[in-house]
Amino acid sequence: MRFPSVAHSLSAKLLALTILFVLLAEVLIYTPSIARFRMTYLEERLAAAHIAALSVEAAPDFMVTKALQAKLLSYAGAHVIDLIQPDARVYMLSRPMPPEVDETFDLRGGGNWSLIVDAFCALVERRDRVIRVIDRSPKDKAQQVEITMDERPMIDAMLAFSRSILEVSVAISLIAAGLLFVTLNALLVRPMRRLTDSMVAFRRDPDGAPAVEPERRRDEIGVAGQELAAMQGAVRTALRQRERLAALGTAVAKINHDLRGILSTASLLSERLGESSDPEARRVTPRLMASLDRAVELCGQTLSFTRDGALPLRVAPVDLRALTEEAGAQALATVRPDGARVEAVWSNAVPEGLTIRGDAGQLSRALVNLGRNAVQAGAERVRVAAERRGDRLILTVADNGPGLPPRARDHLFQPFAGSARAGGVGLGLAIAREVARAHGGDLRLLASTGEGSVFAIELPFAPPPGGARLAPAATQKSFVSH
């Protein structure tokens, strides 16, 4: 596995995102700041214009010389100044030939949004405009000041302010990004890199890779390290068990092949014992034959379970009622552990013509295992029914046997551990469940009491064209008559 380059690493992305977000925050701060800067600039011009206009009041006959008027206008940065007193008196300073006004801004009723819009419009303005600004005097709110001024000096000041904001923003973003990068790299990136290295090494060599050493942290990284260490330990154990089971399966397969031959020979000899004139030999022969049949069955089931792995399915339309009938015949063609013949009734309640898509051999295998378990446990009646629940088909296999003991319920579908009868190995239910899951369904125990047990095989219901229509589950019932 190739690790990402520096440009595509988590550290580089973290650094770039930090710089981006800090700059974005600075842009959000800059927007009202530039509007406020423009407003402050104009207020300063208005205050200077107010002071300049008051010189008219101090002049003889309210007249100032042209030279003084030019100096006052230059100091205020204006072409024309009008100071309107509360008593309607107007003090005015003006250049000899004032320029034509391009735009008028009345600051008395402007809101924040209008100030922001005016500020950004000024920044993108390319013409050298002459503007008139009207507002209450910053020196005395009772007086009104109107000035006519060039806009370009204000725009130059705003651009200089913007450059300083940009320089400060870049410096702050770099410093913040650097500090945040160092901190997060130590707290997150490096621990995650150690976990990643451990996972890659473990994938390449589960047995030889060193175990990850979780850090003593209580956050998510610490929990991830602890869980990874636990998972690696569990996977190593499972791999060792799988290797042992694989070796055991190979050995069992070889032993089964030879053992079935031996048992076949023993069965032939046992049949001859049944023809013996010795009453005792004839009495024990059925039990001996039953024991040999169970041994042959055990060998076959064990060999099949260790060999199958993932069940290969040959999917085709299956007549479910006919399949159930054939499975019943096979399930009843067995003997009890004491050698007695099975005397049980197989009740097929599956509707005529019901067709589903599946593997007929595997589905029959599951039904045979369920039925054989029931009759060998002592059931006298087994009933198979079908019902539909939406897009699922439920096959119920109910019996009137003695029910499952607690030990069998605790390990119901575990091979070699979930047997419900003495001498059993618990492979029947495990195989039946594998068949159901291979078809996209499942096998569940619905009920088990002293009056019997009910198993349900759940399968996808997709009948081919012309298949029987099955009534919804609300109109169907599965039961066993005792």
mmCIF file of C-alpha atoms in Angstrom, residues 131-389:
data_model
loop_
_atom_site.group_PDB
_atom_site.id
_atom_site.type_symbol
_atom_site.label_atom_id
_atom_site.label_comp_id
_atom_site.label_asym_id
_atom_site.label_seq_id
_atom_site.Cartn_x
_atom_site.Cartn_y
_atom_site.Cartn_z
ATOM 1 C CA ILE A 131 -19.262 63.502 -4.607
ATOM 2 C CA ARG A 132 -21.451 65.512 -2.278
ATOM 3 C CA VAL A 133 -21.749 64.270 1.318
ATOM 4 C CA ILE A 134 -24.537 65.445 3.633
ATOM 5 C CA ASP A 135 -24.718 64.681 7.364
ATOM 6 C CA ARG A 136 -25.117 66.131 10.839
ATOM 7 C CA SER A 137 -21.912 67.728 12.015
ATOM 8 C CA PRO A 138 -19.799 65.428 14.197
ATOM 9 C CA LYS A 139 -19.021 68.530 16.285
ATOM 10 C CA ASP A 140 -22.637 69.620 16.797
ATOM 11 C CA LYS A 141 -25.571 67.399 15.843
ATOM 12 C CA ALA A 142 -27.831 70.469 15.628
ATOM 13 C CA GLN A 143 -25.891 71.721 12.594
ATOM 14 C CA GLN A 144 -25.809 70.222 9.122
ATOM 15 C CA VAL A 145 -22.711 70.045 6.964
ATOM 16 C CA GLU A 146 -22.583 69.540 3.225
ATOM 17 C CA ILE A 147 -19.283 69.108 1.426
ATOM 18 C CA THR A 148 -18.358 68.555 -2.198
ATOM 19 C CA MET A 149 -15.128 66.594 -2.502
ATOM 20 C CA ASP A 150 -13.056 64.330 -4.731
ATOM 21 C CA GLU A 151 -13.684 60.636 -4.068
ATOM 22 C CA ARG A 152 -10.285 59.394 -5.253
ATOM 23 C CA PRO A 153 -8.294 60.331 -2.069
ATOM 24 C CA MET A 154 -10.843 58.442 0.017
ATOM 25 C CA ILE A 155 -10.573 55.409 -2.282
ATOM 26 C CA ASP A 156 -6.773 55.499 -2.038
ATOM 27 C CA ALA A 157 -7.051 55.553 1.758
ATOM 28 C CA MET A 158 -9.511 52.629 1.665
ATOM 29 C CA LEU A 159 -7.146 50.635 -0.573
ATOM 30 C CA ALA A 160 -4.258 51.304 1.782
ATOM 31 C CA PHE A 161 -6.407 50.177 4.696
ATOM 32 C CA SER A 162 -7.383 47.030 2.749
ATOM 33 C CA ARG A 163 -3.728 46.204 2.044
ATOM 34 C CA SER A 164 -2.864 46.531 5.716
ATOM 35 C CA ILE A 165 -5.838 44.318 6.634
ATOM 36 C CA LEU A 166 -4.692 41.742 4.061
ATOM 37 C CA GLU A 167 -1.132 41.731 5.386
ATOM 38 C CA VAL A 168 -2.337 41.325 8.962
ATOM 39 C CA SER A 169 -4.812 38.610 7.903
ATOM 40 C CA VAL A 170 -2.149 36.614 6.083
ATOM 41 C CA ALA A 171 0.208 36.912 9.039
ATOM 42 C CA ILE A 172 -2.502 35.852 11.501
ATOM 43 C CA SER A 173 -3.624 32.961 9.290
ATOM 44 C CA LEU A 174 -0.072 31.661 8.896
ATOM 45 C CA ILE A 175 0.637 31.903 12.608
ATOM 46 C CA ALA A 176 -2.702 30.347 13.555
ATOM 47 C CA ALA A 177 -2.365 27.652 10.916
ATOM 48 C CA GLY A 178 1.148 26.837 12.045
ATOM 49 C CA LEU A 179 0.159 26.570 15.696
ATOM 50 C CA LEU A 180 -2.964 24.587 14.890
ATOM 51 C CA PHE A 181 -1.044 22.348 12.504
ATOM 52 C CA VAL A 182 1.627 21.523 15.080
ATOM 53 C CA THR A 183 -0.995 20.881 17.750
ATOM 54 C CA LEU A 184 -3.315 18.727 15.655
ATOM 55 C CA ASN A 185 -0.415 16.916 14.052
ATOM 56 C CA ALA A 186 0.771 15.873 17.505
ATOM 57 C CA LEU A 187 -2.698 15.069 18.844
ATOM 58 C CA LEU A 188 -4.335 13.486 15.788
ATOM 59 C CA VAL A 189 -2.254 12.991 12.661
ATOM 60 C CA ARG A 190 0.733 11.162 14.141
ATOM 61 C CA PRO A 191 -1.393 8.809 16.293
ATOM 62 C CA MET A 192 -3.591 8.064 13.277
ATOM 63 C CA ARG A 193 -0.495 7.447 11.182
ATOM 64 C CA ARG A 194 0.731 4.938 13.773
ATOM 65 C CA LEU A 195 -2.637 3.191 13.673
ATOM 66 C CA THR A 196 -2.540 3.169 9.861
ATOM 67 C CA ASP A 197 0.978 1.732 9.818
ATOM 68 C CA SER A 198 -0.122 -0.978 12.233
ATOM 69 C CA MET A 199 -3.146 -1.880 10.111
ATOM 70 C CA VAL A 200 -1.071 -2.027 6.911
ATOM 71 C CA ALA A 201 1.577 -4.202 8.569
ATOM 72 C CA PHE A 202 -1.106 -6.444 10.051
ATOM 73 C CA ARG A 203 -2.773 -6.889 6.656
ATOM 74 C CA ARG A 204 0.509 -7.892 5.064
ATOM 75 C CA ASP A 205 1.551 -10.311 7.817
ATOM 76 C CA PRO A 206 -1.049 -10.952 10.535
ATOM 77 C CA ASP A 207 1.221 -13.286 12.489
ATOM 78 C CA GLY A 208 4.510 -11.432 12.146
ATOM 79 C CA ALA A 209 3.304 -7.844 12.514
ATOM 80 C CA PRO A 210 3.921 -6.353 15.963
ATOM 81 C CA ALA A 211 0.803 -5.690 17.985
ATOM 82 C CA VAL A 212 -0.280 -2.072 18.166
ATOM 83 C CA GLU A 213 0.397 -0.422 21.495
ATOM 84 C CA PRO A 214 -2.650 1.717 22.341
ATOM 85 C CA GLU A 215 -1.952 5.069 23.911
ATOM 86 C CA ARG A 216 -3.300 5.847 27.345
ATOM 87 C CA ARG A 217 -5.856 8.308 26.108
ATOM 88 C CA ARG A 218 -9.545 8.552 26.853
ATOM 89 C CA ASP A 219 -10.557 10.271 23.634
ATOM 90 C CA GLU A 220 -11.569 8.736 20.293
ATOM 91 C CA ILE A 221 -7.967 8.074 19.235
ATOM 92 C CA GLY A 222 -7.297 6.173 22.437
ATOM 93 C CA VAL A 223 -10.482 4.138 22.046
ATOM 94 C CA ALA A 224 -9.612 3.403 18.392
ATOM 95 C CA GLY A 225 -6.141 2.170 19.413
ATOM 96 C CA GLN A 226 -7.554 -0.063 22.134
ATOM 97 C CA GLU A 227 -10.208 -1.492 19.833
ATOM 98 C CA LEU A 228 -7.629 -2.070 17.080
ATOM 99 C CA ALA A 229 -5.384 -3.952 19.504
ATOM 100 C CA ALA A 230 -8.335 -6.072 20.649
ATOM 101 C CA MET A 231 -9.418 -6.709 17.053
ATOM 102 C CA GLN A 232 -5.924 -7.752 16.008
ATOM 103 C CA GLY A 233 -5.784 -10.191 18.903
ATOM 104 C CA ALA A 234 -9.187 -11.620 18.014
ATOM 105 C CA VAL A 235 -8.285 -11.908 14.321
ATOM 106 C CA ARG A 236 -4.993 -13.643 15.124
ATOM 107 C CA THR A 237 -6.853 -16.127 17.313
ATOM 108 C CA ALA A 238 -9.476 -16.677 14.611
ATOM 109 C CA LEU A 239 -6.803 -17.202 11.951
ATOM 110 C CA ARG A 240 -5.031 -19.772 14.099
ATOM 111 C CA GLN A 241 -8.323 -21.549 14.731
ATOM 112 C CA ARG A 242 -9.131 -21.455 11.035
ATOM 113 C CA GLU A 243 -5.794 -23.017 10.176
ATOM 114 C CA ARG A 244 -6.358 -25.724 12.752
ATOM 115 C CA LEU A 245 -9.903 -26.326 11.542
ATOM 116 C CA ALA A 246 -8.690 -26.501 7.954
ATOM 117 C CA ALA A 247 -6.116 -29.107 8.904
ATOM 118 C CA LEU A 248 -8.727 -30.921 10.983
ATOM 119 C CA GLY A 249 -11.197 -30.829 8.104
ATOM 120 C CA THR A 250 -8.661 -32.355 5.754
ATOM 121 C CA ALA A 251 -7.901 -35.074 8.271
ATOM 122 C CA VAL A 252 -11.595 -35.726 8.936
ATOM 123 C CA ALA A 253 -12.289 -35.982 5.228
ATOM 124 C CA LYS A 254 -9.604 -38.651 4.852
ATOM 125 C CA ILE A 255 -10.741 -40.499 7.968
ATOM 126 C CA ASN A 256 -14.380 -40.358 6.841
ATOM 127 C CA HIS A 257 -13.541 -41.904 3.508
ATOM 128 C CA ASP A 258 -11.923 -44.899 5.155
ATOM 129 C CA LEU A 259 -14.432 -45.055 8.008
ATOM 130 C CA ARG A 260 -17.439 -45.181 5.696
ATOM 131 C CA GLY A 261 -15.906 -48.135 3.931
ATOM 132 C CA ILE A 262 -15.377 -49.891 7.237
ATOM 133 C CA LEU A 263 -18.939 -49.111 8.347
ATOM 134 C CA SER A 264 -20.357 -50.374 5.052
ATOM 135 C CA THR A 265 -18.606 -53.692 5.594
ATOM 136 C CA ALA A 266 -19.894 -53.816 9.170
ATOM 137 C CA SER A 267 -23.436 -53.152 7.945
ATOM 138 C CA LEU A 268 -23.280 -56.096 5.524
ATOM 139 C CA LEU A 269 -22.062 -58.372 8.295
ATOM 140 C CA SER A 270 -24.763 -57.075 10.631
ATOM 141 C CA GLU A 271 -27.463 -57.994 8.118
ATOM 142 C CA ARG A 272 -26.227 -61.559 8.228
ATOM 143 C CA LEU A 273 -26.487 -61.502 12.024
ATOM 144 C CA GLY A 274 -30.209 -60.846 11.597
ATOM 145 C CA GLU A 275 -30.499 -64.218 9.852
ATOM 146 C CA SER A 276 -28.749 -66.017 12.709
ATOM 147 C CA SER A 277 -30.602 -68.715 14.638
ATOM 148 C CA ASP A 278 -29.383 -67.195 17.900
ATOM 149 C CA PRO A 279 -32.319 -65.236 19.454
ATOM 150 C CA GLU A 280 -29.989 -62.870 21.253
ATOM 151 C CA ALA A 281 -28.193 -62.044 18.003
ATOM 152 C CA ARG A 282 -31.508 -61.344 16.257
ATOM 153 C CA ARG A 283 -32.583 -59.159 19.195
ATOM 154 C CA VAL A 284 -29.538 -56.889 19.179
ATOM 155 C CA THR A 285 -29.173 -56.741 15.397
ATOM 156 C CA PRO A 286 -31.693 -53.870 14.854
ATOM 157 C CA ARG A 287 -29.976 -51.766 17.496
ATOM 158 C CA LEU A 288 -26.589 -52.544 15.969
ATOM 159 C CA MET A 289 -27.878 -51.611 12.520
ATOM 160 C CA ALA A 290 -29.291 -48.354 13.873
ATOM 161 C CA SER A 291 -25.943 -47.517 15.454
ATOM 162 C CA LEU A 292 -24.129 -48.215 12.207
ATOM 163 C CA ASP A 293 -26.648 -46.100 10.264
ATOM 164 C CA ARG A 294 -26.117 -43.228 12.678
ATOM 165 C CA ALA A 295 -22.366 -43.576 12.310
ATOM 166 C CA VAL A 296 -22.661 -43.500 8.494
ATOM 167 C CA GLU A 297 -24.977 -40.477 8.738
ATOM 168 C CA LEU A 298 -22.547 -38.715 11.077
ATOM 169 C CA CYS A 299 -19.674 -39.332 8.699
ATOM 170 C CA GLY A 300 -21.685 -37.997 5.777
ATOM 171 C CA GLN A 301 -22.820 -34.869 7.598
ATOM 172 C CA THR A 302 -19.369 -34.121 8.961
ATOM 173 C CA LEU A 303 -17.756 -34.600 5.565
ATOM 174 C CA SER A 304 -20.377 -32.418 3.914
ATOM 175 C CA PHE A 305 -20.058 -29.674 6.517
ATOM 176 C CA THR A 306 -16.256 -29.499 6.345
ATOM 177 C CA ARG A 307 -16.219 -29.655 2.549
ATOM 178 C CA ASP A 308 -18.996 -27.307 1.495
ATOM 179 C CA GLY A 309 -17.801 -23.881 2.620
ATOM 180 C CA ALA A 310 -19.959 -21.356 0.768
ATOM 181 C CA LEU A 311 -22.907 -23.294 -0.620
ATOM 182 C CA PRO A 312 -23.004 -23.268 -4.433
ATOM 183 C CA LEU A 313 -26.611 -22.776 -5.550
ATOM 184 C CA ARG A 314 -28.203 -23.937 -8.775
ATOM 185 C CA VAL A 315 -31.190 -21.627 -8.871
ATOM 186 C CA ALA A 316 -34.220 -22.755 -10.857
ATOM 187 C CA PRO A 317 -38.030 -22.788 -10.453
ATOM 188 C CA VAL A 318 -38.954 -25.199 -7.651
ATOM 189 C CA ASP A 319 -42.389 -26.745 -7.026
ATOM 190 C CA LEU A 320 -42.435 -26.281 -3.278
ATOM 191 C CA ARG A 321 -45.220 -28.758 -2.523
ATOM 192 C CA ALA A 322 -43.555 -31.564 -4.480
ATOM 193 C CA LEU A 323 -40.234 -30.721 -2.858
ATOM 194 C CA THR A 324 -41.823 -30.895 0.601
ATOM 195 C CA GLU A 325 -43.373 -34.287 -0.192
ATOM 196 C CA GLU A 326 -40.027 -35.745 -1.292
ATOM 197 C CA ALA A 327 -38.273 -34.296 1.759
ATOM 198 C CA GLY A 328 -40.890 -35.904 4.018
ATOM 199 C CA ALA A 329 -40.286 -39.314 2.501
ATOM 200 C CA GLN A 330 -36.552 -38.999 3.151
ATOM 201 C CA ALA A 331 -37.035 -37.650 6.678
ATOM 202 C CA LEU A 332 -39.301 -40.560 7.659
ATOM 203 C CA ALA A 333 -36.974 -43.165 6.104
ATOM 204 C CA THR A 334 -34.860 -43.327 9.229
ATOM 205 C CA VAL A 335 -34.708 -45.169 12.526
ATOM 206 C CA ARG A 336 -34.776 -43.957 16.077
ATOM 207 C CA PRO A 337 -31.671 -44.199 18.284
ATOM 208 C CA ASP A 338 -33.090 -47.391 19.866
ATOM 209 C CA GLY A 339 -33.326 -49.068 16.458
ATOM 210 C CA ALA A 340 -37.106 -48.844 16.230
ATOM 211 C CA ARG A 341 -38.700 -47.822 12.953
ATOM 212 C CA VAL A 342 -40.090 -44.303 12.724
ATOM 213 C CA GLU A 343 -43.876 -44.278 12.888
ATOM 214 C CA ALA A 344 -44.701 -40.624 12.195
ATOM 215 C CA VAL A 345 -47.002 -38.613 9.956
ATOM 216 C CA TRP A 346 -45.646 -36.018 7.539
ATOM 217 C CA SER A 347 -48.356 -33.419 6.843
ATOM 218 C CA ASN A 348 -47.752 -31.345 3.717
ATOM 219 C CA ALA A 349 -49.839 -28.119 3.936
ATOM 220 C CA VAL A 350 -47.977 -26.254 1.177
ATOM 221 C CA PRO A 351 -50.440 -24.988 -1.493
ATOM 222 C CA GLU A 352 -50.616 -26.763 -4.821
ATOM 223 C CA GLY A 353 -48.612 -25.152 -7.607
ATOM 224 C CA LEU A 354 -46.604 -22.861 -5.329
ATOM 225 C CA THR A 355 -43.347 -22.187 -7.175
ATOM 226 C CA ILE A 356 -40.304 -20.273 -5.994
ATOM 227 C CA ARG A 357 -36.780 -19.834 -7.309
ATOM 228 C CA GLY A 358 -34.090 -21.707 -5.435
ATOM 229 C CA ASP A 359 -31.837 -24.749 -5.309
ATOM 230 C CA ALA A 360 -34.133 -27.767 -5.000
ATOM 231 C CA GLY A 361 -31.401 -30.032 -3.637
ATOM 232 C CA GLN A 362 -30.289 -27.632 -0.923
ATOM 233 C CA LEU A 363 -33.840 -26.705 0.127
ATOM 234 C CA SER A 364 -34.743 -30.396 0.336
ATOM 235 C CA ARG A 365 -31.630 -30.939 2.442
ATOM 236 C CA ALA A 366 -32.763 -28.284 4.928
ATOM 237 C CA LEU A 367 -36.296 -29.717 5.213
ATOM 238 C CA VAL A 368 -34.961 -33.269 5.602
ATOM 239 C CA ASN A 369 -32.664 -32.185 8.427
ATOM 240 C CA LEU A 370 -35.487 -30.421 10.270
ATOM 241 C CA GLY A 371 -37.873 -33.332 9.817
ATOM 242 C CA ARG A 372 -35.309 -35.984 10.734
ATOM 243 C CA ASN A 373 -34.356 -34.096 13.896
ATOM 244 C CA ALA A 374 -38.031 -33.966 14.882
ATOM 245 C CA VAL A 375 -38.860 -37.644 14.363
ATOM 246 C CA GLN A 376 -35.610 -38.851 15.937
ATOM 247 C CA ALA A 377 -36.402 -36.713 18.986
ATOM 248 C CA GLY A 378 -39.761 -38.517 19.352
ATOM 249 C CA ALA A 379 -42.235 -36.465 17.301
ATOM 250 C CA GLU A 380 -45.195 -38.406 15.901
ATOM 251 C CA ARG A 381 -46.376 -35.691 13.546
ATOM 252 C CA VAL A 382 -44.545 -33.070 11.447
ATOM 253 C CA ARG A 383 -46.456 -30.394 9.557
ATOM 254 C CA VAL A 384 -44.959 -28.128 6.871
ATOM 255 C CA ALA A 385 -46.905 -25.005 5.835
ATOM 256 C CA ALA A 386 -46.195 -21.873 3.817
ATOM 257 C CA GLU A 387 -47.227 -18.256 4.262
ATOM 258 C CA ARG A 388 -46.233 -14.971 2.662
ATOM 259 C CA ARG A 389 -45.202 -11.813 4.465
#
